Amino acid sequence: MSFKLPVFLVLFVFYSQISMAKARIPIPYGTEEKIIKLVELPDTEDFQLEDGTYFDIGSRYVKSHILWLSYSNTEPVIVGYANDGESYLDITQEQLTEIAKMANVEIPTEGSVSFFDKIVGKILLGILILIILYGLYSKYIKKEED
């Protein structure tokens, strides 16, 4: 009985490795709309929405990603940032200047992209690609040289 358990475990591990090698692992990729907060507006009636929540000034852009790492971004646009972080209000330049005067804040003229989406994602993707290329090089080309 004590001999059957280790044999069963070895066979189970071997079988699971074979089935994992056949399985296809989905790689997440696509586009995603992101809205980041730029300027905090005071919570007054002037900046209150119909549902009772308040809005701030944000930047909206679309990022293209693979493995959740951004490799491309669209040009950011200044929008009204709803506090849920998923919805926004389209705001014209005239409305922005009026909001800046009413709230006594400085609103940037251009939107911005988060640091992670702008730089870090591209660096990490580059490192990942270099690791993959090195692995392929060491697997195929070094074997041919030997």
mmCIF file with all atom_site columns, C-alpha atoms in Angstrom:
data_model
loop_
_atom_site.group_PDB
_atom_site.id
_atom_site.type_symbol
_atom_site.label_atom_id
_atom_site.label_alt_id
_atom_site.label_comp_id
_atom_site.label_asym_id
_atom_site.label_entity_id
_atom_site.label_seq_id
_atom_site.pdbx_PDB_ins_code
_atom_site.Cartn_x
_atom_site.Cartn_y
_atom_site.Cartn_z
_atom_site.occupancy
_atom_site.B_iso_or_equiv
_atom_site.pdbx_formal_charge
_atom_site.auth_seq_id
_atom_site.auth_comp_id
_atom_site.auth_asym_id
_atom_site.auth_atom_id
_atom_site.pdbx_PDB_model_num
ATOM 1   C CA . MET A 1 1   ? 0.000   0.000  0.000   1.00 0.00 ? 1   MET A CA 1
ATOM 2   C CA . SER A 1 2   ? 2.809   2.405  0.769   1.00 0.00 ? 2   SER A CA 1
ATOM 3   C CA . PHE A 1 3   ? 4.347   1.630  -2.637  1.00 0.00 ? 3   PHE A CA 1
ATOM 4   C CA . LYS A 1 4   ? 1.132   2.433  -4.572  1.00 0.00 ? 4   LYS A CA 1
ATOM 5   C CA . LEU A 1 5   ? 0.848   6.031  -3.346  1.00 0.00 ? 5   LEU A CA 1
ATOM 6   C CA . PRO A 1 6   ? 4.250   7.268  -4.658  1.00 0.00 ? 6   PRO A CA 1
ATOM 7   C CA . VAL A 1 7   ? 3.694   5.512  -7.986  1.00 0.00 ? 7   VAL A CA 1
ATOM 8   C CA . PHE A 1 8   ? 0.263   7.107  -8.259  1.00 0.00 ? 8   PHE A CA 1
ATOM 9   C CA . LEU A 1 9   ? 1.711   10.569 -7.492  1.00 0.00 ? 9   LEU A CA 1
ATOM 10  C CA . VAL A 1 10  ? 4.473   10.162 -10.084 1.00 0.00 ? 10  VAL A CA 1
ATOM 11  C CA . LEU A 1 11  ? 1.976   9.052  -12.742 1.00 0.00 ? 11  LEU A CA 1
ATOM 12  C CA . PHE A 1 12  ? -0.379  11.892 -11.836 1.00 0.00 ? 12  PHE A CA 1
ATOM 13  C CA . VAL A 1 13  ? 2.381   14.524 -12.118 1.00 0.00 ? 13  VAL A CA 1
ATOM 14  C CA . PHE A 1 14  ? 3.599   13.038 -15.414 1.00 0.00 ? 14  PHE A CA 1
ATOM 15  C CA . TYR A 1 15  ? 0.072   12.980 -16.874 1.00 0.00 ? 15  TYR A CA 1
ATOM 16  C CA . SER A 1 16  ? -0.674  16.549 -15.744 1.00 0.00 ? 16  SER A CA 1
ATOM 17  C CA . GLN A 1 17  ? 2.558   17.788 -17.371 1.00 0.00 ? 17  GLN A CA 1
ATOM 18  C CA . ILE A 1 18  ? 1.584   16.199 -20.681 1.00 0.00 ? 18  ILE A CA 1
ATOM 19  C CA . SER A 1 19  ? -1.904  17.696 -20.590 1.00 0.00 ? 19  SER A CA 1
ATOM 20  C CA . MET A 1 20  ? -0.518  21.144 -19.661 1.00 0.00 ? 20  MET A CA 1
ATOM 21  C CA . ALA A 1 21  ? 1.861   21.037 -22.623 1.00 0.00 ? 21  ALA A CA 1
ATOM 22  C CA . LYS A 1 22  ? -1.073  20.446 -24.970 1.00 0.00 ? 22  LYS A CA 1
ATOM 23  C CA . ALA A 1 23  ? -3.192  23.209 -23.456 1.00 0.00 ? 23  ALA A CA 1
ATOM 24  C CA . ARG A 1 24  ? -3.187  26.590 -25.157 1.00 0.00 ? 24  ARG A CA 1
ATOM 25  C CA . ILE A 1 25  ? -2.689  29.499 -22.785 1.00 0.00 ? 25  ILE A CA 1
ATOM 26  C CA . PRO A 1 26  ? -4.708  32.544 -23.862 1.00 0.00 ? 26  PRO A CA 1
ATOM 27  C CA . ILE A 1 27  ? -2.656  35.725 -24.095 1.00 0.00 ? 27  ILE A CA 1
ATOM 28  C CA . PRO A 1 28  ? -4.675  38.814 -23.116 1.00 0.00 ? 28  PRO A CA 1
ATOM 29  C CA . TYR A 1 29  ? -4.419  41.620 -25.660 1.00 0.00 ? 29  TYR A CA 1
ATOM 30  C CA . GLY A 1 30  ? -6.550  44.385 -27.136 1.00 0.00 ? 30  GLY A CA 1
ATOM 31  C CA . THR A 1 31  ? -7.462  47.975 -26.418 1.00 0.00 ? 31  THR A CA 1
ATOM 32  C CA . GLU A 1 32  ? -8.754  49.607 -23.279 1.00 0.00 ? 32  GLU A CA 1
ATOM 33  C CA . GLU A 1 33  ? -10.085 53.085 -22.611 1.00 0.00 ? 33  GLU A CA 1
ATOM 34  C CA . LYS A 1 34  ? -8.455  54.739 -19.595 1.00 0.00 ? 34  LYS A CA 1
ATOM 35  C CA . ILE A 1 35  ? -9.464  57.896 -17.742 1.00 0.00 ? 35  ILE A CA 1
ATOM 36  C CA . ILE A 1 36  ? -7.120  59.412 -15.177 1.00 0.00 ? 36  ILE A CA 1
ATOM 37  C CA . LYS A 1 37  ? -7.826  62.319 -12.834 1.00 0.00 ? 37  LYS A CA 1
ATOM 38  C CA . LEU A 1 38  ? -5.828  65.495 -13.472 1.00 0.00 ? 38  LEU A CA 1
ATOM 39  C CA . VAL A 1 39  ? -7.448  68.255 -11.416 1.00 0.00 ? 39  VAL A CA 1
ATOM 40  C CA . GLU A 1 40  ? -9.622  67.979 -8.317  1.00 0.00 ? 40  GLU A CA 1
ATOM 41  C CA . LEU A 1 41  ? -12.595 70.346 -8.413  1.00 0.00 ? 41  LEU A CA 1
ATOM 42  C CA . PRO A 1 42  ? -14.450 71.460 -5.292  1.00 0.00 ? 42  PRO A CA 1
ATOM 43  C CA . ASP A 1 43  ? -17.595 69.491 -4.468  1.00 0.00 ? 43  ASP A CA 1
ATOM 44  C CA . THR A 1 44  ? -20.092 72.296 -5.024  1.00 0.00 ? 44  THR A CA 1
ATOM 45  C CA . GLU A 1 45  ? -23.381 72.524 -6.913  1.00 0.00 ? 45  GLU A CA 1
ATOM 46  C CA . ASP A 1 46  ? -21.554 74.016 -9.903  1.00 0.00 ? 46  ASP A CA 1
ATOM 47  C CA . PHE A 1 47  ? -19.729 70.723 -10.482 1.00 0.00 ? 47  PHE A CA 1
ATOM 48  C CA . GLN A 1 48  ? -22.522 68.344 -9.508  1.00 0.00 ? 48  GLN A CA 1
ATOM 49  C CA . LEU A 1 49  ? -24.073 65.934 -12.001 1.00 0.00 ? 49  LEU A CA 1
ATOM 50  C CA . GLU A 1 50  ? -27.768 65.070 -12.264 1.00 0.00 ? 50  GLU A CA 1
ATOM 51  C CA . ASP A 1 51  ? -27.323 61.872 -10.243 1.00 0.00 ? 51  ASP A CA 1
ATOM 52  C CA . GLY A 1 52  ? -25.810 63.814 -7.333  1.00 0.00 ? 52  GLY A CA 1
ATOM 53  C CA . THR A 1 53  ? -22.171 62.879 -7.861  1.00 0.00 ? 53  THR A CA 1
ATOM 54  C CA . TYR A 1 54  ? -19.450 65.420 -8.552  1.00 0.00 ? 54  TYR A CA 1
ATOM 55  C CA . PHE A 1 55  ? -17.004 65.528 -11.440 1.00 0.00 ? 55  PHE A CA 1
ATOM 56  C CA . ASP A 1 56  ? -13.372 66.547 -11.767 1.00 0.00 ? 56  ASP A CA 1
ATOM 57  C CA . ILE A 1 57  ? -11.083 67.194 -14.721 1.00 0.00 ? 57  ILE A CA 1
ATOM 58  C CA . GLY A 1 58  ? -9.437  64.150 -16.277 1.00 0.00 ? 58  GLY A CA 1
ATOM 59  C CA . SER A 1 59  ? -7.577  62.837 -19.278 1.00 0.00 ? 59  SER A CA 1
ATOM 60  C CA . ARG A 1 60  ? -9.030  60.118 -21.537 1.00 0.00 ? 60  ARG A CA 1
ATOM 61  C CA . TYR A 1 61  ? -6.997  57.954 -23.895 1.00 0.00 ? 61  TYR A CA 1
ATOM 62  C CA . VAL A 1 62  ? -7.092  54.479 -25.393 1.00 0.00 ? 62  VAL A CA 1
ATOM 63  C CA . LYS A 1 63  ? -4.187  52.125 -24.795 1.00 0.00 ? 63  LYS A CA 1
ATOM 64  C CA . SER A 1 64  ? -3.291  49.050 -26.815 1.00 0.00 ? 64  SER A CA 1
ATOM 65  C CA . HIS A 1 65  ? -1.870  46.280 -24.673 1.00 0.00 ? 65  HIS A CA 1
ATOM 66  C CA . ILE A 1 66  ? -0.559  42.750 -24.664 1.00 0.00 ? 66  ILE A CA 1
ATOM 67  C CA . LEU A 1 67  ? -0.212  40.872 -21.368 1.00 0.00 ? 67  LEU A CA 1
ATOM 68  C CA . TRP A 1 68  ? -1.679  44.021 -19.737 1.00 0.00 ? 68  TRP A CA 1
ATOM 69  C CA . LEU A 1 69  ? 1.441   45.971 -20.768 1.00 0.00 ? 69  LEU A CA 1
ATOM 70  C CA . SER A 1 70  ? 0.801   49.019 -22.924 1.00 0.00 ? 70  SER A CA 1
ATOM 71  C CA . TYR A 1 71  ? 2.660   49.328 -26.222 1.00 0.00 ? 71  TYR A CA 1
ATOM 72  C CA . SER A 1 72  ? 0.663   52.164 -27.828 1.00 0.00 ? 72  SER A CA 1
ATOM 73  C CA . ASN A 1 73  ? -1.565  55.053 -26.703 1.00 0.00 ? 73  ASN A CA 1
ATOM 74  C CA . THR A 1 74  ? -3.875  57.459 -28.490 1.00 0.00 ? 74  THR A CA 1
ATOM 75  C CA . GLU A 1 75  ? -3.573  61.206 -28.052 1.00 0.00 ? 75  GLU A CA 1
ATOM 76  C CA . PRO A 1 76  ? -5.075  62.116 -24.632 1.00 0.00 ? 76  PRO A CA 1
ATOM 77  C CA . VAL A 1 77  ? -8.137  64.380 -24.461 1.00 0.00 ? 77  VAL A CA 1
ATOM 78  C CA . ILE A 1 78  ? -9.256  66.574 -21.557 1.00 0.00 ? 78  ILE A CA 1
ATOM 79  C CA . VAL A 1 79  ? -12.666 65.432 -20.240 1.00 0.00 ? 79  VAL A CA 1
ATOM 80  C CA . GLY A 1 80  ? -14.852 65.673 -17.177 1.00 0.00 ? 80  GLY A CA 1
ATOM 81  C CA . TYR A 1 81  ? -13.813 62.816 -14.880 1.00 0.00 ? 81  TYR A CA 1
ATOM 82  C CA . ALA A 1 82  ? -16.783 61.194 -13.150 1.00 0.00 ? 82  ALA A CA 1
ATOM 83  C CA . ASN A 1 83  ? -15.802 59.865 -9.741  1.00 0.00 ? 83  ASN A CA 1
ATOM 84  C CA . ASP A 1 84  ? -16.486 56.258 -10.683 1.00 0.00 ? 84  ASP A CA 1
ATOM 85  C CA . GLY A 1 85  ? -13.454 56.399 -12.997 1.00 0.00 ? 85  GLY A CA 1
ATOM 86  C CA . GLU A 1 86  ? -15.251 54.677 -15.856 1.00 0.00 ? 86  GLU A CA 1
ATOM 87  C CA . SER A 1 87  ? -17.432 57.432 -17.267 1.00 0.00 ? 87  SER A CA 1
ATOM 88  C CA . TYR A 1 88  ? -16.647 60.903 -18.487 1.00 0.00 ? 88  TYR A CA 1
ATOM 89  C CA . LEU A 1 89  ? -18.175 64.115 -19.796 1.00 0.00 ? 89  LEU A CA 1
ATOM 90  C CA . ASP A 1 90  ? -17.151 65.742 -23.053 1.00 0.00 ? 90  ASP A CA 1
ATOM 91  C CA . ILE A 1 91  ? -16.036 69.305 -22.294 1.00 0.00 ? 91  ILE A CA 1
ATOM 92  C CA . THR A 1 92  ? -15.281 72.053 -24.800 1.00 0.00 ? 92  THR A CA 1
ATOM 93  C CA . GLN A 1 93  ? -12.357 74.464 -24.445 1.00 0.00 ? 93  GLN A CA 1
ATOM 94  C CA . GLU A 1 94  ? -14.758 77.311 -23.563 1.00 0.00 ? 94  GLU A CA 1
ATOM 95  C CA . GLN A 1 95  ? -16.288 75.205 -20.784 1.00 0.00 ? 95  GLN A CA 1
ATOM 96  C CA . LEU A 1 96  ? -12.799 74.399 -19.487 1.00 0.00 ? 96  LEU A CA 1
ATOM 97  C CA . THR A 1 97  ? -11.851 78.060 -19.202 1.00 0.00 ? 97  THR A CA 1
ATOM 98  C CA . GLU A 1 98  ? -15.169 78.801 -17.453 1.00 0.00 ? 98  GLU A CA 1
ATOM 99  C CA . ILE A 1 99  ? -14.626 75.894 -15.024 1.00 0.00 ? 99  ILE A CA 1
ATOM 100 C CA . ALA A 1 100 ? -11.079 77.107 -14.301 1.00 0.00 ? 100 ALA A CA 1
ATOM 101 C CA . LYS A 1 101 ? -12.385 80.583 -13.429 1.00 0.00 ? 101 LYS A CA 1
ATOM 102 C CA . MET A 1 102 ? -15.244 79.246 -11.286 1.00 0.00 ? 102 MET A CA 1
ATOM 103 C CA . ALA A 1 103 ? -13.061 76.779 -9.338  1.00 0.00 ? 103 ALA A CA 1
ATOM 104 C CA . ASN A 1 104 ? -9.996  79.042 -9.276  1.00 0.00 ? 104 ASN A CA 1
ATOM 105 C CA . VAL A 1 105 ? -7.741  76.213 -10.488 1.00 0.00 ? 105 VAL A CA 1
ATOM 106 C CA . GLU A 1 106 ? -5.291  75.824 -13.342 1.00 0.00 ? 106 GLU A CA 1
ATOM 107 C CA . ILE A 1 107 ? -6.339  73.243 -15.918 1.00 0.00 ? 107 ILE A CA 1
ATOM 108 C CA . PRO A 1 108 ? -3.675  71.863 -18.275 1.00 0.00 ? 108 PRO A CA 1
ATOM 109 C CA . THR A 1 109 ? -4.210  72.544 -21.968 1.00 0.00 ? 109 THR A CA 1
ATOM 110 C CA . GLU A 1 110 ? -3.256  68.989 -22.947 1.00 0.00 ? 110 GLU A CA 1
ATOM 111 C CA . GLY A 1 111 ? -4.199  65.642 -21.471 1.00 0.00 ? 111 GLY A CA 1
ATOM 112 C CA . SER A 1 112 ? -1.646  63.261 -20.087 1.00 0.00 ? 112 SER A CA 1
ATOM 113 C CA . VAL A 1 113 ? -1.006  59.522 -20.090 1.00 0.00 ? 113 VAL A CA 1
ATOM 114 C CA . SER A 1 114 ? -0.126  57.579 -16.943 1.00 0.00 ? 114 SER A CA 1
ATOM 115 C CA . PHE A 1 115 ? 3.583   56.883 -16.454 1.00 0.00 ? 115 PHE A CA 1
ATOM 116 C CA . PHE A 1 116 ? 3.010   53.119 -16.478 1.00 0.00 ? 116 PHE A CA 1
ATOM 117 C CA . ASP A 1 117 ? 1.147   53.227 -19.801 1.00 0.00 ? 117 ASP A CA 1
ATOM 118 C CA . LYS A 1 118 ? 3.572   55.708 -21.340 1.00 0.00 ? 118 LYS A CA 1
ATOM 119 C CA . ILE A 1 119 ? 6.955   54.237 -20.393 1.00 0.00 ? 119 ILE A CA 1
ATOM 120 C CA . VAL A 1 120 ? 6.999   51.282 -17.986 1.00 0.00 ? 120 VAL A CA 1
ATOM 121 C CA . GLY A 1 121 ? 4.776   49.026 -20.126 1.00 0.00 ? 121 GLY A CA 1
ATOM 122 C CA . LYS A 1 122 ? 7.002   49.509 -23.169 1.00 0.00 ? 122 LYS A CA 1
ATOM 123 C CA . ILE A 1 123 ? 10.179  48.827 -21.170 1.00 0.00 ? 123 ILE A CA 1
ATOM 124 C CA . LEU A 1 124 ? 8.762   45.643 -19.637 1.00 0.00 ? 124 LEU A CA 1
ATOM 125 C CA . LEU A 1 125 ? 7.510   44.428 -23.025 1.00 0.00 ? 125 LEU A CA 1
ATOM 126 C CA . GLY A 1 126 ? 10.961  45.088 -24.514 1.00 0.00 ? 126 GLY A CA 1
ATOM 127 C CA . ILE A 1 127 ? 12.632  43.096 -21.739 1.00 0.00 ? 127 ILE A CA 1
ATOM 128 C CA . LEU A 1 128 ? 10.133  40.258 -22.205 1.00 0.00 ? 128 LEU A CA 1
ATOM 129 C CA . ILE A 1 129 ? 10.791  40.161 -25.960 1.00 0.00 ? 129 ILE A CA 1
ATOM 130 C CA . LEU A 1 130 ? 14.565  40.127 -25.369 1.00 0.00 ? 130 LEU A CA 1
ATOM 131 C CA . ILE A 1 131 ? 14.190  37.210 -22.940 1.00 0.00 ? 131 ILE A CA 1
ATOM 132 C CA . ILE A 1 132 ? 12.101  35.278 -25.474 1.00 0.00 ? 132 ILE A CA 1
ATOM 133 C CA . LEU A 1 133 ? 14.591  35.987 -28.270 1.00 0.00 ? 133 LEU A CA 1
ATOM 134 C CA . TYR A 1 134 ? 17.510  34.912 -26.081 1.00 0.00 ? 134 TYR A CA 1
ATOM 135 C CA . GLY A 1 135 ? 15.668  31.706 -25.202 1.00 0.00 ? 135 GLY A CA 1
ATOM 136 C CA . LEU A 1 136 ? 15.043  30.954 -28.869 1.00 0.00 ? 136 LEU A CA 1
ATOM 137 C CA . TYR A 1 137 ? 18.670  31.778 -29.704 1.00 0.00 ? 137 TYR A CA 1
ATOM 138 C CA . SER A 1 138 ? 20.052  29.537 -27.005 1.00 0.00 ? 138 SER A CA 1
ATOM 139 C CA . LYS A 1 139 ? 17.658  26.707 -27.891 1.00 0.00 ? 139 LYS A CA 1
ATOM 140 C CA . TYR A 1 140 ? 18.085  26.584 -31.663 1.00 0.00 ? 140 TYR A CA 1
ATOM 141 C CA . ILE A 1 141 ? 21.215  28.415 -32.758 1.00 0.00 ? 141 ILE A CA 1
ATOM 142 C CA . LYS A 1 142 ? 23.560  27.223 -30.020 1.00 0.00 ? 142 LYS A CA 1
ATOM 143 C CA . LYS A 1 143 ? 22.531  23.604 -30.708 1.00 0.00 ? 143 LYS A CA 1
ATOM 144 C CA . GLU A 1 144 ? 23.436  24.030 -34.375 1.00 0.00 ? 144 GLU A CA 1
ATOM 145 C CA . GLU A 1 145 ? 26.879  25.414 -33.423 1.00 0.00 ? 145 GLU A CA 1
ATOM 146 C CA . ASP A 1 146 ? 27.669  22.385 -31.240 1.00 0.00 ? 146 ASP A CA 1
#
